Amino acid sequence: MKSFSFIFALLSLPFCIANTQDAVHKQLVELAVAGNGVIKLDPKSFDLITSPKRNWSAAIQLTALDKRRRCLPCNDFDPSFNAVAKAWATTSKKNRDNHFFATLDFDDGQVVFQKLGLTSAPVVQVYPAVEGPRAPANGKVAPIPYDFSSGYEASTLAEAMSRYTPVVIPYSDPIDWARYSTFAAGLLAFTVMLRFIAPILQSRWTWATISIGLSLIMTSGYMFVRIRGSPYAAQDGSWIAGGYQNQYGQEVSVIAFIYGLLAFAFLMLIMVIPYQMSPNRQRLQVYLWTGVIMIIYSILISIFRVKNRGYPFKLFL
Amino acid sequence: MPNRWRTIPFLLSFIIQSLAAPQSFENTAIVRSVELGGVAVHVTTTFAIKALEPGAKVYTIALGRQEKEKTSWFEVKVKGQQNPLLISEHPYAYESTRNYHLVDVTLPRPLTANGTLNIVLEAVQTHATTPWPTTASQKEDQALKFTADLLVLSPYHTLVQRTKLKALTPRLISFTIPKEVQDFMPDTPASKSGATVTYGPFNDIPPSANENFIAAYQQPVTIHYFHEQPVLEILKLTRSAEISHWGANLNIQDDIQLHNAGPALKGHFSRLDHQSQAFYKKPAPHALPALTLHLPSGIRNAYYYDLIGNVSTSRLRVAPSPPKNSKTKQYSVLELRPRYPIMGGWNYTFTLGWDAPLADSANWDHATGKYMVEIPIMTPITGAVVNNAEVKIILPEGATDVEFTPPFSALENRVSTHVTYLDTTGRPTLTFEYKDLTVMHAQSIFVSYKVSLSAHLKKPVAVATAFFSLFAFALLGRRINLTIHKNKVL
Amino acid sequence: MPEAYPLPSNLSSATVTNTASLLRIVTLALISGAAIASRLFAVINFESIIHEFDPWFNYRATRVLATKGFYEFWNWFDPTAWYPLGRVVGGTVYPGLMATSGVIYNLLHALNLPVDIRNVCVLLAPGFSALTAWATYMFTKEMKDPSAGLLAAAFIGIVPGYISRSVAGSYDNEAIAIFLLMFTFYCWIKALKQGSALFGTVAAVFYFYMVAAWGGYVFITNMIPLHALVLILMGRFSNRLYAAYSSWYAIGTLASMQVPFVGFQPVKTSEHMAALAVFGLLQIVAFAQLVRSHVSSQQFQKLLFIGVVAIGILGAAAFGIMTLKGWIAPWTGRFYSLWDTGYAKKYIPIIASVSEHQPTAWPSFFMDLQFLIFLFPAGVVVCFRQLRDEHLFVIIYAVMASYFAGVMVRLMLTLTPVVCVASAVALSTLLDTYIDPTEPEINDDTVSESGASTASAPAPGANGTSHPTTPKKTKKAVPPPQSTSALGQIIAASRSSNNKPRPKGIFGADTRLMVVFNAMCLLAFFVFHCTWVTSSAYSSPSVVLASTNPDGSQHIIDDFREAYYWLRQNTQEDSVVLSWWDYGYQIAGMADRPTLVDNNTWNNTHIATVGKVMASSEEVAYPILRKHDVQYILVIFGGLLGYSGDDINKFLWMVRIAQGIWPDEVQEPSFFTPRGEYKVDDQASPTMRNSMMYKMSYYRFAELFGGNAATDRVRQQQLPKVGPTLDYVDEAFTSENWIVRIYEVKKEDPLGRDHKSANAFSQGKKRKRTKPAQRRRAIL
């Protein structure tokens, strides 16, 4: 008897598996439609979607959106993931149902995180199809992690995901109306104001200030901060970054100010003081600005010595 | 070096004599001792000769065929005396078919009947040894094979002769036991004691410098021994010596192609093994980490570089230049480290040069108004052989009636002109070419020449003219106004 | 007329001028001497050797040029580079540098001065720096006066920002480019001031030289049009501008198209379109001016104005369309990444990976320019004070260059000259003001005409080198533009010498002394700074490393040349060497062997192939190696010595670049530990530990330490006791300090086994059993 049932089970095994696979697939499709493109997962459905006999592929975002988790990148990334999924949902049905986008939140499925041994979020893993026509030729079915090194933008994500979907994800960046409108408004305002601000525009000193400002900001490492995205100041509040090849945002302002002050001192000596017609006040100013130059300069040197420890020279302090 | 035996005419008479009386001598004893080495092997043969008739003045020495081919240098002396004896080709010497080769030696004075004399033949054989096995890994030893003839040939009757092969270490691998020599000696023909293998003594041997004796008795003996120094060859040595009177300077520059002719490195070079060997003071015998050179004393700004720039890993200790005509010879010692240790079969090319004060090697003869300069042919590297050498002597510009006396004649020598810094006409240049130089060849070429005052002054005058014309040009350029009309734009 | 200190009054003006010119010549000579001398630290500390990487290629090419002649060089196909592709060198280099040193070499040999070509190459940069100083002097003289020119020359002569790329031995295009840059600008300014087509043509000729010498010529190509455009917008259009620009553009563009490497770019790529557009605009404006001068009716002029604007807009539209159509190539990556700063990292990692393409932090600005960095804004303002056309040029240049320098470290080079010029203008104005001995009288009513004239008369005689700038100003046709602010009016008044000047001057000697002394201190400090920076930071040829022995003496670490020379002496002529592209040029130059990739990174795929070889396991790499018939692999390993610039530190870039081509075979994350760290110790990820790079770097490294734990001095990590094993390659050579390690790729096994099982067989069963286990771990 026991043996008979065993044989029966053995016989019926393939059918039921096939059935279950179809059922699971149908279920997933519904879920996807429900959550317009994104399937909200829990441990159970996670096992379903990553079942070792899947004939579909899936891109799963493992994240921790809850405020208490204080995962800023998760919240930064989530919208782009959803956007891409939404774009995918617009493709034709037969393509769409071969690939799923799903999200598993840490609070819903800690077990999964432990099982995958994940210590950080967000993580996007692509599970290629195991069976069926879309199983990869090289037979690599291990989940492929998405590389965040190129940022959290939706466009890059869509580009990367398109390698695993049957057709390219029809994603295009939303037009940034706000920016354009502000630009247009600015332009309009400018044209309107033109006749009023014309004298200012024609004054060379406006332009002088602009160009000086620009070069001061640039020469104090503004572009470095922008490109490297280095913070305004360190967590511990120290505003000056150790190391010769590194700097914080705050240094830009400080250094620019110092440079500006020194340049201004020289300008006073060159352009203003000679026209000061009372000897004593002139003498006073000369001494004042010379002193300013000496002191500020030595401050600058001392800051530089902090950045570049090997620097042998120093001024008064 | 075949031309080593160029005939010198006035000796012909003696040759006739020696032909007339082939048996004018008898060898009471011949002892040949071979000091086994790397590429160069020293062979010292002592003949104790006895004149059988009065007035015998020319003694003939026979060399085997291979022996002659390998020998790159030899000289004959009376035992205990310094100056070598005149040697000359025996007539009909050049018959390639013959298995032996004859050389005539002119004795200092004719011997009386039964008068005896000990003469010593010193020879250096190059490329006489072959590494065996031909490859050795970094940790293995290096072993060489040397082959020589068993018997010393001689046109005269010999009472007793023996041959000694001396290795540097007592660790010999094998040596040949000769056969078929019973009629010269009853008991064992070869015996080993320490690092020395002795063949003989072989007793009364008939005149052996003839084909049928050689066919009958001569046979090669081979010794296989360990050698603990690297086997070095200098494939090509190009030395250029430039004499400058204005700088009172003799610049000598050697371009050297060094090659380790020992067993080729088996497998690959492992720095780890090399460093551990150095650490345990057991360096591989066929690896050359560094070599020491003896440069002349009192040299200035020596330089050592190769194709890709200066080599910083070397040390030089300069000895002060000696006072004139002082006998004591001092050397500046250069410890020269190649960029990498030279393992078996590896090559390394480099350039080595230095400036020496001209006064050390030149002097001026008031009587003839000629300069006499001494140029060393090579810097001896112990145990190394220079396969090809080219020595170039660049005389000062405008040197006239040049004469030179080489210590031994070159394969080829020619005169050309060489143009270098601030030259107008170029400098006369002598070039000598040699093969297979050994330590024994480290001698000097003497060159004498005249330089007139005008030739001396040529250089400064040329430079002065150049500068002056430059200034004159600038002067004119500044003065002349080339504008056609006054510029009225702006 | 009070004076702060007495002046010699018995000097004839002729004497003064002659002395001044003599002093000027002597000073320039001294400055050139200083410029050259301060660049010789490298030669004195080390030797006369070519530095770094790219110079080695230039040196090699120059040798070909010098030995085989220009024709041979021109169509030189180098089969040893980019094996097996080869490289058409003649068409893919800027030949200016090689041609220059070739000419110098032949000239010297014609004069019986047999200088080694290497020394010519090594000393080219210092020599040209002297010329740069001279060109800067000429340029600044146009801006202010000879005294400012001398200051500028002195600055550019010793400022580290320029020395960094022109020390003896750094034989690179920049060596001559900066001189050409400055001289082209000088000719442009001269042409603009005089409206002379001659100087325009000279500018064009030097522009051509620049195009032939350096890719940075694009800077000139956009700088001059920008200047012209701004002039037009400010309503300063003049026939001088027209003549200068037209002659420069027409001849310069035609000439630049003669350089094969540039070809038709000047008319096809966006970098050059600005120049073309301005040229067109100039024609239109000129035409408009012409018509306007003849016609007088208002309506017509309005019409004309509208027409001009319309044509301009049309032209812009046409340009846009052509770009979209693709008739005009869009900006090249390197150039584009200047504007969109994130671009390179995302799309062209090779460009991003180069260290000199990184953005600049402020310390490097200060390091390279010291007090000039805050003096030059002052100089720019001074330029604003009397806003002549050439001053505009300096202003635009300053702003643009400071942006570029901020984006890319290497573009500090283009900023340096303008900084020197501007701060020289500022400083010399300061000195003029405070050395001039005349003191103004204190009286309320304005000074009489005569007083003013006498006040300004003795000034030139007073300080030897300063000439009166008044004649130039009177010659200038530009009227002082109206300015609104008070300061502006003051200065406008003070500029024009015909109406009454507001009295100016300094009272007392102590104030003068104070300021001058202060300036002198700044200058002295600057000299010390420059000397220190040059000697310590910029004078090491990265081919030879220097360390100091315990006793303080210098110890040379020469591993690179040791290994390269070994390759050169003891391998076959044609054995192909695989290494990361940084070392391609050095191997070609010093080891004289074919290389797969080298420093002109024109073929991303080929580089990615090398990256893949390094990043993947032996089994994967071996077929690739055999296909490219690689015989030797060369890796740089600093772990023993603590040399941080080694391949393990560059490894991630190799992985990234390989990943760009084979995304599913090489993946960057798999080289990190699960915790996302980059480790080489026993926590290193299996992929890392099986990669060729890791294995070849640490092969038998642990054994060196005997029983003790092996430490990597760069990464400061403990390595596992049992080091990696190699099956498909043999260690061929390792340099003294293990910095360079060369491996030989095995031939196929004669019995047709794969090398792993062959090794396992030859080393007995033990290995054989353990091996597959490791293998499985590796793949998973």
mmCIF file of N, CA and C in Angstrom, chain B residues 232-278:
data_model
loop_
_atom_site.group_PDB
_atom_site.id
_atom_site.type_symbol
_atom_site.label_atom_id
_atom_site.label_comp_id
_atom_site.label_asym_id
_atom_site.label_seq_id
_atom_site.Cartn_x
_atom_site.Cartn_y
_atom_site.Cartn_z
ATOM 1 N N LEU B 232 83.062 33.183 -17.748
ATOM 2 C CA LEU B 232 82.711 34.433 -18.402
ATOM 3 C C LEU B 232 83.367 34.555 -19.767
ATOM 4 N N GLU B 233 82.578 35.063 -20.722
ATOM 5 C CA GLU B 233 83.135 35.447 -22.016
ATOM 6 C C GLU B 233 82.730 36.885 -22.296
ATOM 7 N N ILE B 234 83.638 37.621 -22.915
ATOM 8 C CA ILE B 234 83.259 38.941 -23.421
ATOM 9 C C ILE B 234 83.159 38.809 -24.927
ATOM 10 N N LEU B 235 81.924 38.786 -25.422
ATOM 11 C CA LEU B 235 81.734 38.504 -26.845
ATOM 12 C C LEU B 235 82.381 39.587 -27.677
ATOM 13 N N LYS B 236 82.197 40.841 -27.239
ATOM 14 C CA LYS B 236 82.802 41.929 -28.007
ATOM 15 C C LYS B 236 83.224 43.033 -27.055
ATOM 16 N N LEU B 237 84.464 43.453 -27.181
ATOM 17 C CA LEU B 237 84.968 44.583 -26.407
ATOM 18 C C LEU B 237 85.365 45.677 -27.385
ATOM 19 N N THR B 238 84.735 46.835 -27.263
ATOM 20 C CA THR B 238 85.104 47.977 -28.100
ATOM 21 C C THR B 238 85.665 49.054 -27.201
ATOM 22 N N ARG B 239 86.952 49.276 -27.300
ATOM 23 C CA ARG B 239 87.569 50.301 -26.459
ATOM 24 C C ARG B 239 87.941 51.485 -27.331
ATOM 25 N N SER B 240 87.540 52.662 -26.880
ATOM 26 C CA SER B 240 87.990 53.858 -27.595
ATOM 27 C C SER B 240 88.716 54.750 -26.598
ATOM 28 N N ALA B 241 89.954 55.088 -26.935
ATOM 29 C CA ALA B 241 90.770 55.946 -26.074
ATOM 30 C C ALA B 241 90.937 57.286 -26.777
ATOM 31 N N GLU B 242 90.483 58.352 -26.140
ATOM 32 C CA GLU B 242 90.518 59.665 -26.774
ATOM 33 C C GLU B 242 91.490 60.557 -26.019
ATOM 34 N N ILE B 243 92.435 61.089 -26.751
ATOM 35 C CA ILE B 243 93.468 61.922 -26.126
ATOM 36 C C ILE B 243 93.116 63.382 -26.344
ATOM 37 N N SER B 244 93.101 64.139 -25.265
ATOM 38 C CA SER B 244 92.843 65.570 -25.397
ATOM 39 C C SER B 244 93.945 66.338 -24.701
ATOM 40 N N HIS B 245 94.627 67.212 -25.445
ATOM 41 C CA HIS B 245 95.709 67.984 -24.836
ATOM 42 C C HIS B 245 95.184 69.186 -24.100
ATOM 43 N N TRP B 246 94.073 69.748 -24.586
ATOM 44 C CA TRP B 246 93.532 70.923 -23.889
ATOM 45 C C TRP B 246 93.040 70.517 -22.516
ATOM 46 N N GLY B 247 92.375 69.390 -22.453
ATOM 47 C CA GLY B 247 91.892 68.939 -21.142
ATOM 48 C C GLY B 247 92.943 68.166 -20.382
ATOM 49 N N ALA B 248 94.156 67.991 -20.956
ATOM 50 C CA ALA B 248 95.191 67.138 -20.357
ATOM 51 C C ALA B 248 94.557 65.851 -19.875
ATOM 52 N N ASN B 249 93.829 65.183 -20.775
ATOM 53 C CA ASN B 249 92.907 64.149 -20.361
ATOM 54 C C ASN B 249 92.978 62.980 -21.330
ATOM 55 N N LEU B 250 92.978 61.781 -20.791
ATOM 56 C CA LEU B 250 92.884 60.568 -21.600
ATOM 57 C C LEU B 250 91.577 59.877 -21.221
ATOM 58 N N ASN B 251 90.601 59.911 -22.127
ATOM 59 C CA ASN B 251 89.309 59.273 -21.846
ATOM 60 C C ASN B 251 89.300 57.885 -22.458
ATOM 61 N N ILE B 252 88.997 56.891 -21.639
ATOM 62 C CA ILE B 252 88.916 55.516 -22.130
ATOM 63 C C ILE B 252 87.502 55.006 -21.900
ATOM 64 N N GLN B 253 86.900 54.453 -22.939
ATOM 65 C CA GLN B 253 85.530 53.952 -22.833
ATOM 66 C C GLN B 253 85.445 52.560 -23.436
ATOM 67 N N ASP B 254 84.925 51.636 -22.642
ATOM 68 C CA ASP B 254 84.758 50.258 -23.108
ATOM 69 C C ASP B 254 83.276 49.956 -23.302
ATOM 70 N N ASP B 255 82.930 49.430 -24.483
ATOM 71 C CA ASP B 255 81.594 48.854 -24.671
ATOM 72 C C ASP B 255 81.751 47.342 -24.602
ATOM 73 N N ILE B 256 81.101 46.752 -23.623
ATOM 74 C CA ILE B 256 81.351 45.344 -23.317
ATOM 75 C C ILE B 256 80.067 44.536 -23.466
ATOM 76 N N GLN B 257 80.182 43.404 -24.194
ATOM 77 C CA GLN B 257 79.080 42.447 -24.245
ATOM 78 C C GLN B 257 79.486 41.243 -23.422
ATOM 79 N N LEU B 258 78.909 41.146 -22.242
ATOM 80 C CA LEU B 258 79.283 40.080 -21.320
ATOM 81 C C LEU B 258 78.345 38.899 -21.537
ATOM 82 N N HIS B 259 78.895 37.698 -21.480
ATOM 83 C CA HIS B 259 78.077 36.501 -21.667
ATOM 84 C C HIS B 259 78.533 35.447 -20.684
ATOM 85 N N ASN B 260 77.562 34.817 -20.013
ATOM 86 C CA ASN B 260 77.905 33.753 -19.081
ATOM 87 C C ASN B 260 77.918 32.446 -19.838
ATOM 88 N N ALA B 261 79.138 31.897 -20.114
ATOM 89 C CA ALA B 261 79.283 30.720 -20.970
ATOM 90 C C ALA B 261 79.151 29.433 -20.182
ATOM 91 N N GLY B 262 78.776 29.530 -18.927
ATOM 92 C CA GLY B 262 78.602 28.316 -18.127
ATOM 93 C C GLY B 262 77.362 27.561 -18.570
ATOM 94 N N PRO B 263 76.974 26.519 -17.841
ATOM 95 C CA PRO B 263 75.759 25.778 -18.185
ATOM 96 C C PRO B 263 74.546 26.697 -18.177
ATOM 97 N N ALA B 264 73.708 26.557 -19.215
ATOM 98 C CA ALA B 264 72.544 27.432 -19.330
ATOM 99 C C ALA B 264 71.586 27.174 -18.175
ATOM 100 N N LEU B 265 70.892 28.214 -17.747
ATOM 101 C CA LEU B 265 69.986 28.097 -16.611
ATOM 102 C C LEU B 265 68.832 27.173 -16.971
ATOM 103 N N LYS B 266 68.647 26.138 -16.149
ATOM 104 C CA LYS B 266 67.553 25.203 -16.399
ATOM 105 C C LYS B 266 66.291 25.758 -15.718
ATOM 106 N N GLY B 267 65.173 25.659 -16.375
ATOM 107 C CA GLY B 267 63.950 26.204 -15.802
ATOM 108 C C GLY B 267 64.017 27.719 -15.805
ATOM 109 N N HIS B 268 63.586 28.351 -14.721
ATOM 110 C CA HIS B 268 63.500 29.798 -14.694
ATOM 111 C C HIS B 268 64.203 30.369 -13.485
ATOM 112 N N PHE B 269 64.423 31.667 -13.544
ATOM 113 C CA PHE B 269 65.120 32.353 -12.461
ATOM 114 C C PHE B 269 64.133 32.689 -11.358
ATOM 115 N N SER B 270 64.421 32.254 -10.163
ATOM 116 C CA SER B 270 63.557 32.578 -9.038
ATOM 117 C C SER B 270 64.303 33.501 -8.089
ATOM 118 N N ARG B 271 63.783 34.718 -7.953
ATOM 119 C CA ARG B 271 64.433 35.689 -7.080
ATOM 120 C C ARG B 271 64.478 35.177 -5.647
ATOM 121 N N LEU B 272 63.424 34.453 -5.275
ATOM 122 C CA LEU B 272 63.366 33.959 -3.902
ATOM 123 C C LEU B 272 64.564 33.061 -3.624
ATOM 124 N N ASP B 273 64.789 32.075 -4.532
ATOM 125 C CA ASP B 273 65.926 31.174 -4.300
ATOM 126 C C ASP B 273 67.226 31.960 -4.306
ATOM 127 N N HIS B 274 67.330 32.874 -5.245
ATOM 128 C CA HIS B 274 68.575 33.641 -5.336
ATOM 129 C C HIS B 274 68.840 34.378 -4.033
ATOM 130 N N GLN B 275 67.786 35.016 -3.508
ATOM 131 C CA GLN B 275 67.981 35.797 -2.286
ATOM 132 C C GLN B 275 68.295 34.880 -1.119
ATOM 133 N N SER B 276 67.636 33.716 -1.077
ATOM 134 C CA SER B 276 67.926 32.840 0.063
ATOM 135 C C SER B 276 69.358 32.306 -0.052
ATOM 136 N N GLN B 277 69.806 32.001 -1.271
ATOM 137 C CA GLN B 277 71.197 31.564 -1.426
ATOM 138 C C GLN B 277 72.148 32.650 -0.942
ATOM 139 N N ALA B 278 71.882 33.884 -1.354
ATOM 140 C CA ALA B 278 72.740 34.975 -0.904
ATOM 141 C C ALA B 278 72.693 35.080 0.611
#
